[in-house]
mmCIF file of C-alpha atoms and ligand atoms in Angstrom:
data_model
loop_
_atom_site.group_PDB
_atom_site.id
_atom_site.type_symbol
_atom_site.label_atom_id
_atom_site.label_comp_id
_atom_site.label_asym_id
_atom_site.label_seq_id
_atom_site.Cartn_x
_atom_site.Cartn_y
_atom_site.Cartn_z
ATOM 1 C CA MET A 30 10.061 41.603 27.218
ATOM 2 C CA LYS A 31 12.281 43.109 29.857
ATOM 3 C CA ALA A 32 15.323 40.919 29.298
ATOM 4 C CA GLN A 33 15.163 41.515 25.581
ATOM 5 C CA LYS A 34 15.186 45.298 26.132
ATOM 6 C CA ARG A 35 18.134 45.182 28.471
ATOM 7 C CA LEU A 36 20.058 42.963 26.096
ATOM 8 C CA ALA A 37 19.231 45.430 23.362
ATOM 9 C CA ALA A 38 20.809 48.220 25.391
ATOM 10 C CA VAL A 39 23.990 46.216 25.949
ATOM 11 C CA PHE A 40 24.247 45.311 22.298
ATOM 12 C CA ALA A 41 23.444 48.843 21.149
ATOM 13 C CA LEU A 42 26.515 49.947 23.095
ATOM 14 C CA ALA A 43 28.594 47.288 21.359
ATOM 15 C CA ALA A 44 27.244 48.466 18.012
ATOM 16 C CA VAL A 45 28.269 52.056 18.758
ATOM 17 C CA SER A 46 31.823 50.993 19.484
ATOM 18 C CA LEU A 47 31.899 48.884 16.329
ATOM 19 C CA ALA A 48 30.545 51.789 14.338
ATOM 20 C CA GLY A 49 33.660 53.692 15.355
ATOM 21 C CA CYS A 50 35.595 51.256 13.193
ATOM 22 C CA GLY A 51 33.645 52.225 10.109
ATOM 23 C CA GLN A 52 30.589 50.984 8.258
ATOM 24 C CA SER A 53 28.192 52.565 10.752
ATOM 25 C CA GLY A 54 24.618 52.223 9.665
ATOM 26 C CA ASP A 55 25.365 49.404 7.272
ATOM 27 C CA PRO A 56 22.852 46.778 8.376
ATOM 28 C CA SER A 57 25.060 43.936 7.234
ATOM 29 C CA SER A 58 28.191 45.218 8.930
ATOM 30 C CA SER A 59 27.765 42.725 11.779
ATOM 31 C CA SER A 60 30.703 40.724 10.487
ATOM 32 C CA SER A 61 29.460 39.369 7.216
ATOM 33 C CA SER A 62 28.854 40.579 3.660
ATOM 34 C CA SER A 63 31.825 42.726 2.775
ATOM 35 C CA SER A 64 34.045 40.951 5.284
ATOM 36 C CA ALA A 65 32.675 37.412 4.892
ATOM 37 C CA PRO A 66 35.457 34.793 4.669
ATOM 38 C CA TYR A 67 33.711 33.072 1.740
ATOM 39 C CA THR A 68 32.056 34.079 -1.527
ATOM 40 C CA VAL A 69 28.540 33.509 -2.807
ATOM 41 C CA ASN A 70 28.676 30.444 -5.052
ATOM 42 C CA ALA A 71 27.537 31.804 -8.418
ATOM 43 C CA ASN A 72 27.393 28.329 -10.002
ATOM 44 C CA ALA A 73 25.521 26.541 -7.252
ATOM 45 C CA SER A 74 23.677 23.471 -8.444
ATOM 46 C CA LEU A 75 22.451 20.539 -6.408
ATOM 47 C CA SER A 76 20.683 17.878 -8.317
ATOM 48 C CA GLY A 77 18.170 15.882 -6.271
ATOM 49 C CA SER A 78 17.580 18.347 -3.417
ATOM 50 C CA PRO A 79 13.933 19.517 -3.202
ATOM 51 C CA THR A 80 14.948 22.310 -0.797
ATOM 52 C CA PHE A 81 17.595 23.609 -3.209
ATOM 53 C CA ASP A 82 15.088 23.540 -6.100
ATOM 54 C CA LYS A 83 12.694 25.669 -4.028
ATOM 55 C CA ILE A 84 15.419 28.113 -2.984
ATOM 56 C CA LYS A 85 16.553 28.480 -6.603
ATOM 57 C CA LYS A 86 12.997 29.068 -7.817
ATOM 58 C CA ASP A 87 12.262 31.640 -5.075
ATOM 59 C CA GLY A 88 15.647 33.370 -5.400
ATOM 60 C CA LYS A 89 15.763 33.589 -1.610
ATOM 61 C CA VAL A 90 16.116 31.404 1.430
ATOM 62 C CA VAL A 91 13.982 31.325 4.581
ATOM 63 C CA VAL A 92 15.982 30.349 7.665
ATOM 64 C CA GLY A 93 14.552 29.542 11.085
ATOM 65 C CA VAL A 94 16.579 31.021 13.969
ATOM 66 C CA LYS A 95 16.422 32.309 17.560
ATOM 67 C CA GLN A 96 16.321 36.019 18.324
ATOM 68 C CA ASP A 97 17.032 36.369 22.041
ATOM 69 C CA GLN A 98 20.300 34.456 22.442
ATOM 70 C CA PRO A 99 23.252 36.889 22.444
ATOM 71 C CA ASN A 100 26.293 35.795 20.389
ATOM 72 C CA LEU A 101 24.286 32.898 18.893
ATOM 73 C CA GLY A 102 21.006 34.173 17.414
ATOM 74 C CA TYR A 103 20.109 37.721 18.379
ATOM 75 C CA LYS A 104 17.817 40.280 16.738
ATOM 76 C CA ASP A 105 18.596 43.902 17.516
ATOM 77 C CA PRO A 106 15.192 45.494 18.171
ATOM 78 C CA ALA A 107 16.411 48.891 16.895
ATOM 79 C CA THR A 108 17.949 47.789 13.575
ATOM 80 C CA GLU A 109 16.026 44.485 13.275
ATOM 81 C CA GLN A 110 19.313 42.897 12.191
ATOM 82 C CA TYR A 111 20.190 39.387 13.300
ATOM 83 C CA SER A 112 23.678 38.527 14.542
ATOM 84 C CA GLY A 113 25.607 35.714 16.220
ATOM 85 C CA PHE A 114 27.360 32.443 15.415
ATOM 86 C CA ASP A 115 24.182 30.601 14.343
ATOM 87 C CA ILE A 116 23.290 33.490 12.038
ATOM 88 C CA GLU A 117 26.775 33.403 10.477
ATOM 89 C CA ILE A 118 26.499 29.630 9.902
ATOM 90 C CA ALA A 119 23.094 30.230 8.262
ATOM 91 C CA LYS A 120 24.579 32.910 5.946
ATOM 92 C CA TRP A 121 27.522 30.678 5.028
ATOM 93 C CA ILE A 122 25.145 27.869 3.991
ATOM 94 C CA ALA A 123 23.052 30.323 1.951
ATOM 95 C CA ALA A 124 26.205 31.562 0.151
ATOM 96 C CA ASP A 125 27.186 27.974 -0.609
ATOM 97 C CA LEU A 126 23.749 27.514 -2.183
ATOM 98 C CA GLY A 127 24.150 30.684 -4.263
ATOM 99 C CA ILE A 128 22.090 33.044 -2.088
ATOM 100 C CA ALA A 129 23.566 36.367 -0.920
ATOM 101 C CA ALA A 130 22.977 37.632 2.633
ATOM 102 C CA ASP A 131 20.428 40.241 1.503
ATOM 103 C CA LYS A 132 18.226 37.462 0.082
ATOM 104 C CA ILE A 133 17.914 35.647 3.403
ATOM 105 C CA GLU A 134 14.676 35.942 5.334
ATOM 106 C CA PHE A 135 15.220 35.095 9.002
ATOM 107 C CA LYS A 136 12.206 33.736 10.859
ATOM 108 C CA THR A 137 12.237 33.446 14.644
ATOM 109 C CA ILE A 138 11.020 30.000 15.661
ATOM 110 C CA PRO A 139 11.018 28.925 19.334
ATOM 111 C CA SER A 140 12.381 25.557 20.465
ATOM 112 C CA ALA A 141 9.015 23.780 20.597
ATOM 113 C CA ASN A 142 8.027 24.665 17.014
ATOM 114 C CA ARG A 143 11.175 23.667 15.123
ATOM 115 C CA GLU A 144 10.230 20.209 13.878
ATOM 116 C CA ASN A 145 6.836 21.432 12.650
ATOM 117 C CA ALA A 146 8.309 24.497 10.920
ATOM 118 C CA ILE A 147 10.736 22.247 9.032
ATOM 119 C CA LYS A 148 8.147 19.569 8.234
ATOM 120 C CA ASN A 149 5.575 22.128 7.014
ATOM 121 C CA GLY A 150 8.105 23.901 4.807
ATOM 122 C CA ASP A 151 7.694 27.224 6.688
ATOM 123 C CA ILE A 152 11.492 27.426 6.589
ATOM 124 C CA ASP A 153 14.158 25.967 4.293
ATOM 125 C CA TYR A 154 16.514 25.118 7.145
ATOM 126 C CA TYR A 155 16.976 25.886 10.853
ATOM 127 C CA VAL A 156 20.085 27.142 12.638
ATOM 128 C CA GLY A 157 19.422 27.900 16.306
ATOM 129 C CA THR A 158 21.092 25.973 19.150
ATOM 130 C CA TYR A 159 19.292 22.890 17.848
ATOM 131 C CA SER A 160 20.626 19.705 19.449
ATOM 132 C CA ILE A 161 20.839 16.600 17.305
ATOM 133 C CA THR A 162 18.788 13.880 19.028
ATOM 134 C CA ASP A 163 17.458 10.491 17.941
ATOM 135 C CA LYS A 164 13.919 11.570 18.816
ATOM 136 C CA ARG A 165 14.111 14.664 16.581
ATOM 137 C CA LYS A 166 15.776 12.628 13.835
ATOM 138 C CA LYS A 167 12.495 10.732 13.489
ATOM 139 C CA SER A 168 10.887 13.854 11.987
ATOM 140 C CA VAL A 169 13.782 15.956 10.634
ATOM 141 C CA ASP A 170 17.349 15.492 9.373
ATOM 142 C CA PHE A 171 20.456 17.205 10.727
ATOM 143 C CA ALA A 172 23.613 18.376 8.986
ATOM 144 C CA GLY A 173 26.580 18.917 11.293
ATOM 145 C CA PRO A 174 27.267 19.076 14.156
ATOM 146 C CA TYR A 175 28.839 22.520 13.793
ATOM 147 C CA PHE A 176 29.229 23.169 17.544
ATOM 148 C CA VAL A 177 29.272 21.225 20.807
ATOM 149 C CA THR A 178 28.260 22.543 24.216
ATOM 150 C CA GLY A 179 26.432 21.108 27.248
ATOM 151 C CA GLN A 180 23.658 21.818 29.716
ATOM 152 C CA SER A 181 24.517 24.198 32.534
ATOM 153 C CA LEU A 182 22.917 26.523 35.109
ATOM 154 C CA LEU A 183 22.365 30.271 35.386
ATOM 155 C CA VAL A 184 21.593 31.671 38.855
ATOM 156 C CA ARG A 185 21.375 35.063 40.554
ATOM 157 C CA LYS A 186 24.800 36.488 41.330
ATOM 158 C CA ASP A 187 24.074 36.690 45.065
ATOM 159 C CA ASP A 188 22.810 33.086 45.370
ATOM 160 C CA SER A 189 25.433 30.800 46.884
ATOM 161 C CA SER A 190 23.033 27.851 47.419
ATOM 162 C CA ILE A 191 23.331 26.472 43.863
ATOM 163 C CA ASN A 192 26.804 25.586 42.637
ATOM 164 C CA SER A 193 26.065 22.596 40.409
ATOM 165 C CA ASP A 194 23.244 20.304 39.280
ATOM 166 C CA LYS A 195 23.691 18.414 42.588
ATOM 167 C CA ASP A 196 22.138 21.382 44.434
ATOM 168 C CA LEU A 197 18.803 21.507 42.600
ATOM 169 C CA LYS A 198 16.635 19.421 44.953
ATOM 170 C CA GLY A 199 13.725 21.508 46.236
ATOM 171 C CA LYS A 200 14.503 24.307 43.757
ATOM 172 C CA THR A 201 12.511 25.567 40.779
ATOM 173 C CA VAL A 202 14.339 25.483 37.469
ATOM 174 C CA CYS A 203 13.211 27.242 34.284
ATOM 175 C CA SER A 204 13.804 26.230 30.677
ATOM 176 C CA ALA A 205 12.180 26.435 27.254
ATOM 177 C CA THR A 206 9.230 24.303 26.189
ATOM 178 C CA GLY A 207 10.289 21.500 23.864
ATOM 179 C CA SER A 208 13.989 21.734 24.766
ATOM 180 C CA THR A 209 16.368 18.925 25.714
ATOM 181 C CA PRO A 210 17.333 20.531 29.082
ATOM 182 C CA ILE A 211 13.759 20.684 30.422
ATOM 183 C CA GLN A 212 13.285 17.049 29.427
ATOM 184 C CA ASN A 213 16.517 16.073 31.175
ATOM 185 C CA ILE A 214 15.464 17.759 34.433
ATOM 186 C CA ARG A 215 12.040 16.079 34.304
ATOM 187 C CA ASP A 216 13.465 12.641 33.543
ATOM 188 C CA ASN A 217 16.538 12.569 35.745
ATOM 189 C CA TYR A 218 16.160 15.060 38.602
ATOM 190 C CA PRO A 219 13.434 13.919 41.001
ATOM 191 C CA GLY A 220 12.432 16.543 43.549
ATOM 192 C CA VAL A 221 13.215 19.455 41.234
ATOM 193 C CA SER A 222 10.302 21.665 40.145
ATOM 194 C CA THR A 223 10.206 23.010 36.607
ATOM 195 C CA LYS A 224 8.770 26.107 35.006
ATOM 196 C CA GLU A 225 8.752 26.560 31.250
ATOM 197 C CA PHE A 226 8.330 29.402 28.784
ATOM 198 C CA ASP A 227 8.648 29.660 25.003
ATOM 199 C CA THR A 228 11.999 31.440 25.288
ATOM 200 C CA TYR A 229 15.029 31.583 27.561
ATOM 201 C CA SER A 230 14.831 35.361 27.964
ATOM 202 C CA GLN A 231 11.448 34.861 29.671
ATOM 203 C CA CYS A 232 13.188 32.418 32.042
ATOM 204 C CA VAL A 233 15.899 35.012 32.729
ATOM 205 C CA ASP A 234 13.213 37.553 33.678
ATOM 206 C CA ALA A 235 11.631 34.967 36.000
ATOM 207 C CA LEU A 236 15.034 34.296 37.579
ATOM 208 C CA LYS A 237 15.674 37.969 38.279
ATOM 209 C CA SER A 238 12.215 38.462 39.788
ATOM 210 C CA LYS A 239 12.804 35.374 41.966
ATOM 211 C CA GLN A 240 9.944 33.338 40.508
ATOM 212 C CA VAL A 241 12.493 30.597 39.784
ATOM 213 C CA ASP A 242 15.863 29.685 41.311
ATOM 214 C CA ALA A 243 17.817 28.808 38.169
ATOM 215 C CA VAL A 244 17.640 28.808 34.378
ATOM 216 C CA THR A 245 18.951 25.712 32.673
ATOM 217 C CA THR A 246 19.979 25.270 29.066
ATOM 218 C CA ASP A 247 23.189 25.062 27.023
ATOM 219 C CA GLN A 248 26.202 26.766 28.563
ATOM 220 C CA ALA A 249 26.856 28.668 25.322
ATOM 221 C CA ILE A 250 23.434 30.329 25.638
ATOM 222 C CA LEU A 251 23.704 31.016 29.388
ATOM 223 C CA LEU A 252 27.138 32.644 29.049
ATOM 224 C CA GLY A 253 25.551 35.220 26.732
ATOM 225 C CA TYR A 254 22.956 36.202 29.358
ATOM 226 C CA ALA A 255 25.560 36.312 32.144
ATOM 227 C CA ALA A 256 27.863 38.494 30.030
ATOM 228 C CA ALA A 257 25.004 40.918 29.328
ATOM 229 C CA GLU A 258 24.294 41.372 33.070
ATOM 230 C CA PRO A 259 27.381 40.341 35.036
ATOM 231 C CA ASP A 260 26.252 42.156 38.188
ATOM 232 C CA ALA A 261 22.975 40.211 38.375
ATOM 233 C CA LEU A 262 23.708 36.764 36.935
ATOM 234 C CA LYS A 263 26.327 33.998 36.923
ATOM 235 C CA VAL A 264 26.822 30.595 35.298
ATOM 236 C CA VAL A 265 27.700 27.863 37.821
ATOM 237 C CA GLY A 266 29.063 24.314 37.702
ATOM 238 C CA ASP A 267 30.331 22.169 34.863
ATOM 239 C CA THR A 268 28.243 21.135 31.896
ATOM 240 C CA PHE A 269 26.270 17.974 32.649
ATOM 241 C CA THR A 270 25.130 16.852 29.166
ATOM 242 C CA THR A 271 26.562 16.959 25.657
ATOM 243 C CA GLU A 272 24.601 19.049 23.150
ATOM 244 C CA LYS A 273 25.666 18.823 19.510
ATOM 245 C CA TYR A 274 24.212 21.593 17.381
ATOM 246 C CA GLY A 275 22.918 20.556 13.975
ATOM 247 C CA ILE A 276 21.309 22.315 11.031
ATOM 248 C CA GLY A 277 17.691 21.175 10.877
ATOM 249 C CA LEU A 278 16.611 20.003 7.414
ATOM 250 C CA LYS A 279 13.556 18.476 5.830
ATOM 251 C CA LYS A 280 13.667 14.729 6.369
ATOM 252 C CA GLY A 281 14.926 12.878 3.332
ATOM 253 C CA ASP A 282 16.836 15.767 1.697
ATOM 254 C CA THR A 283 20.051 13.755 1.861
ATOM 255 C CA VAL A 284 21.638 15.680 -1.005
ATOM 256 C CA LEU A 285 21.394 18.954 0.920
ATOM 257 C CA ARG A 286 22.554 17.328 4.174
ATOM 258 C CA LYS A 287 25.642 15.940 2.449
ATOM 259 C CA GLU A 288 26.362 19.271 0.740
ATOM 260 C CA ILE A 289 26.263 21.174 4.049
ATOM 261 C CA ASN A 290 28.415 18.521 5.724
ATOM 262 C CA LYS A 291 30.942 18.851 2.890
ATOM 263 C CA MET A 292 30.943 22.637 3.261
ATOM 264 C CA LEU A 293 31.564 22.345 7.023
ATOM 265 C CA THR A 294 34.279 19.708 6.579
ATOM 266 C CA GLU A 295 36.170 21.577 3.872
ATOM 267 C CA GLY A 296 35.622 25.006 5.424
ATOM 268 C CA GLY A 297 37.563 24.701 8.653
ATOM 269 C CA SER A 298 39.222 28.100 8.293
ATOM 270 C CA VAL A 299 35.872 29.772 7.514
ATOM 271 C CA TRP A 300 34.340 28.130 10.600
ATOM 272 C CA THR A 301 37.156 29.470 12.786
ATOM 273 C CA LYS A 302 36.730 33.026 11.465
ATOM 274 C CA LEU A 303 32.959 32.951 11.990
ATOM 275 C CA TYR A 304 33.417 31.567 15.507
ATOM 276 C CA ASP A 305 36.155 34.073 16.412
ATOM 277 C CA GLY A 306 33.924 36.956 15.246
ATOM 278 C CA THR A 307 30.951 35.911 17.399
ATOM 279 C CA LEU A 308 30.925 33.357 20.245
ATOM 280 C CA GLY A 309 34.716 33.245 20.404
ATOM 281 C CA LYS A 310 34.880 36.904 21.434
ATOM 282 C CA SER A 311 34.358 35.713 25.013
ATOM 283 C CA GLY A 312 37.849 34.229 24.776
ATOM 284 C CA ASN A 313 36.594 30.645 24.919
ATOM 285 C CA LYS A 314 38.765 28.644 22.503
ATOM 286 C CA VAL A 315 37.138 25.571 20.998
ATOM 287 C CA THR A 316 37.730 23.467 17.917
ATOM 288 C CA GLN A 317 35.268 22.621 15.192
ATOM 289 C CA PRO A 318 33.618 19.208 15.713
ATOM 290 C CA ALA A 319 33.706 16.551 12.999
ATOM 291 C CA VAL A 320 30.454 16.186 11.065
ATOM 292 C CA ASP A 321 28.332 13.091 11.473
ATOM 293 C CA ASN A 322 27.633 11.612 8.039
ATOM 294 C CA TYR A 323 24.868 9.300 9.177
HETATM 295 N N1 LIG B 6 20.157 22.705 22.537
HETATM 296 C C1 LIG B 6 18.988 22.462 23.322
HETATM 297 C C2 LIG B 6 17.827 22.003 22.458
HETATM 298 O O1 LIG B 6 17.978 21.899 21.277
HETATM 299 C C3 LIG B 6 18.592 23.669 24.144
HETATM 300 C C4 LIG B 6 18.597 24.968 23.417
HETATM 301 C C5 LIG B 6 17.330 25.266 22.651
HETATM 302 O O2 LIG B 6 16.224 25.079 23.195
HETATM 303 O O3 LIG B 6 17.449 25.733 21.522
HETATM 304 O O4 LIG B 6 16.767 21.721 22.962
#
């Protein structure tokens, strides 16, 4: 994919400058492991959580993530290492459950396949810009939220015709299959055409080749694409929904949900360090949201 390659080039540059600070070549040097602001819980035990029992038995954890969302969930094609805020949250949870970062298997799962991957047990939990919604709660459970953002728009830098969601009539907007933003456009924006792909980087390619007029999804995701190609792309307008990111869990594993919520609630300073080292590098200051102990 073209966008993925270009992002790779941008991030390879960032990696070179980081390498100058030491630890070059260490695959886990992308902010965690040696420098993680928490320790692996050697005495982890969680009675009554089927997911924890499985993790303990396997001695590893399988986490569903995204791989083309810079600063959130991004897989470097050269090193095959994952990085970003979602990845750091996933590692923090694993450490809380007694699993070190080198025993985490990351699995890329696109938006449309998340509920099934959790239900089928293909993954132990999911951390990837996954909005908590009542519809999804019918088939999975959510710990968190651990982050709040909102739907926004990415357009070509030289396009002055779209400045907010009020300007979308007659335009073609791209988003990911199975996502909340595509549903919102379909339900609430009559006269707007939609195009969908499995991933947002495919939408970004379609935007640059003028097959679509805008990409819509969470502002936190779009800012990553705009930052990677500031001469070609820009984010416009205010956010027009509220998206609360949760950790997707097997339905009914209340013990695990409560444990992760406790970790998030008690770990405010860890959260801040993980945020500052990833998404927060853009200079955007936000505070950790309160968890929802439903
Ligand atoms: N947060 C939205 C959702 O969960 C959009 C981002 C995504 O597709 O992961 O649908």
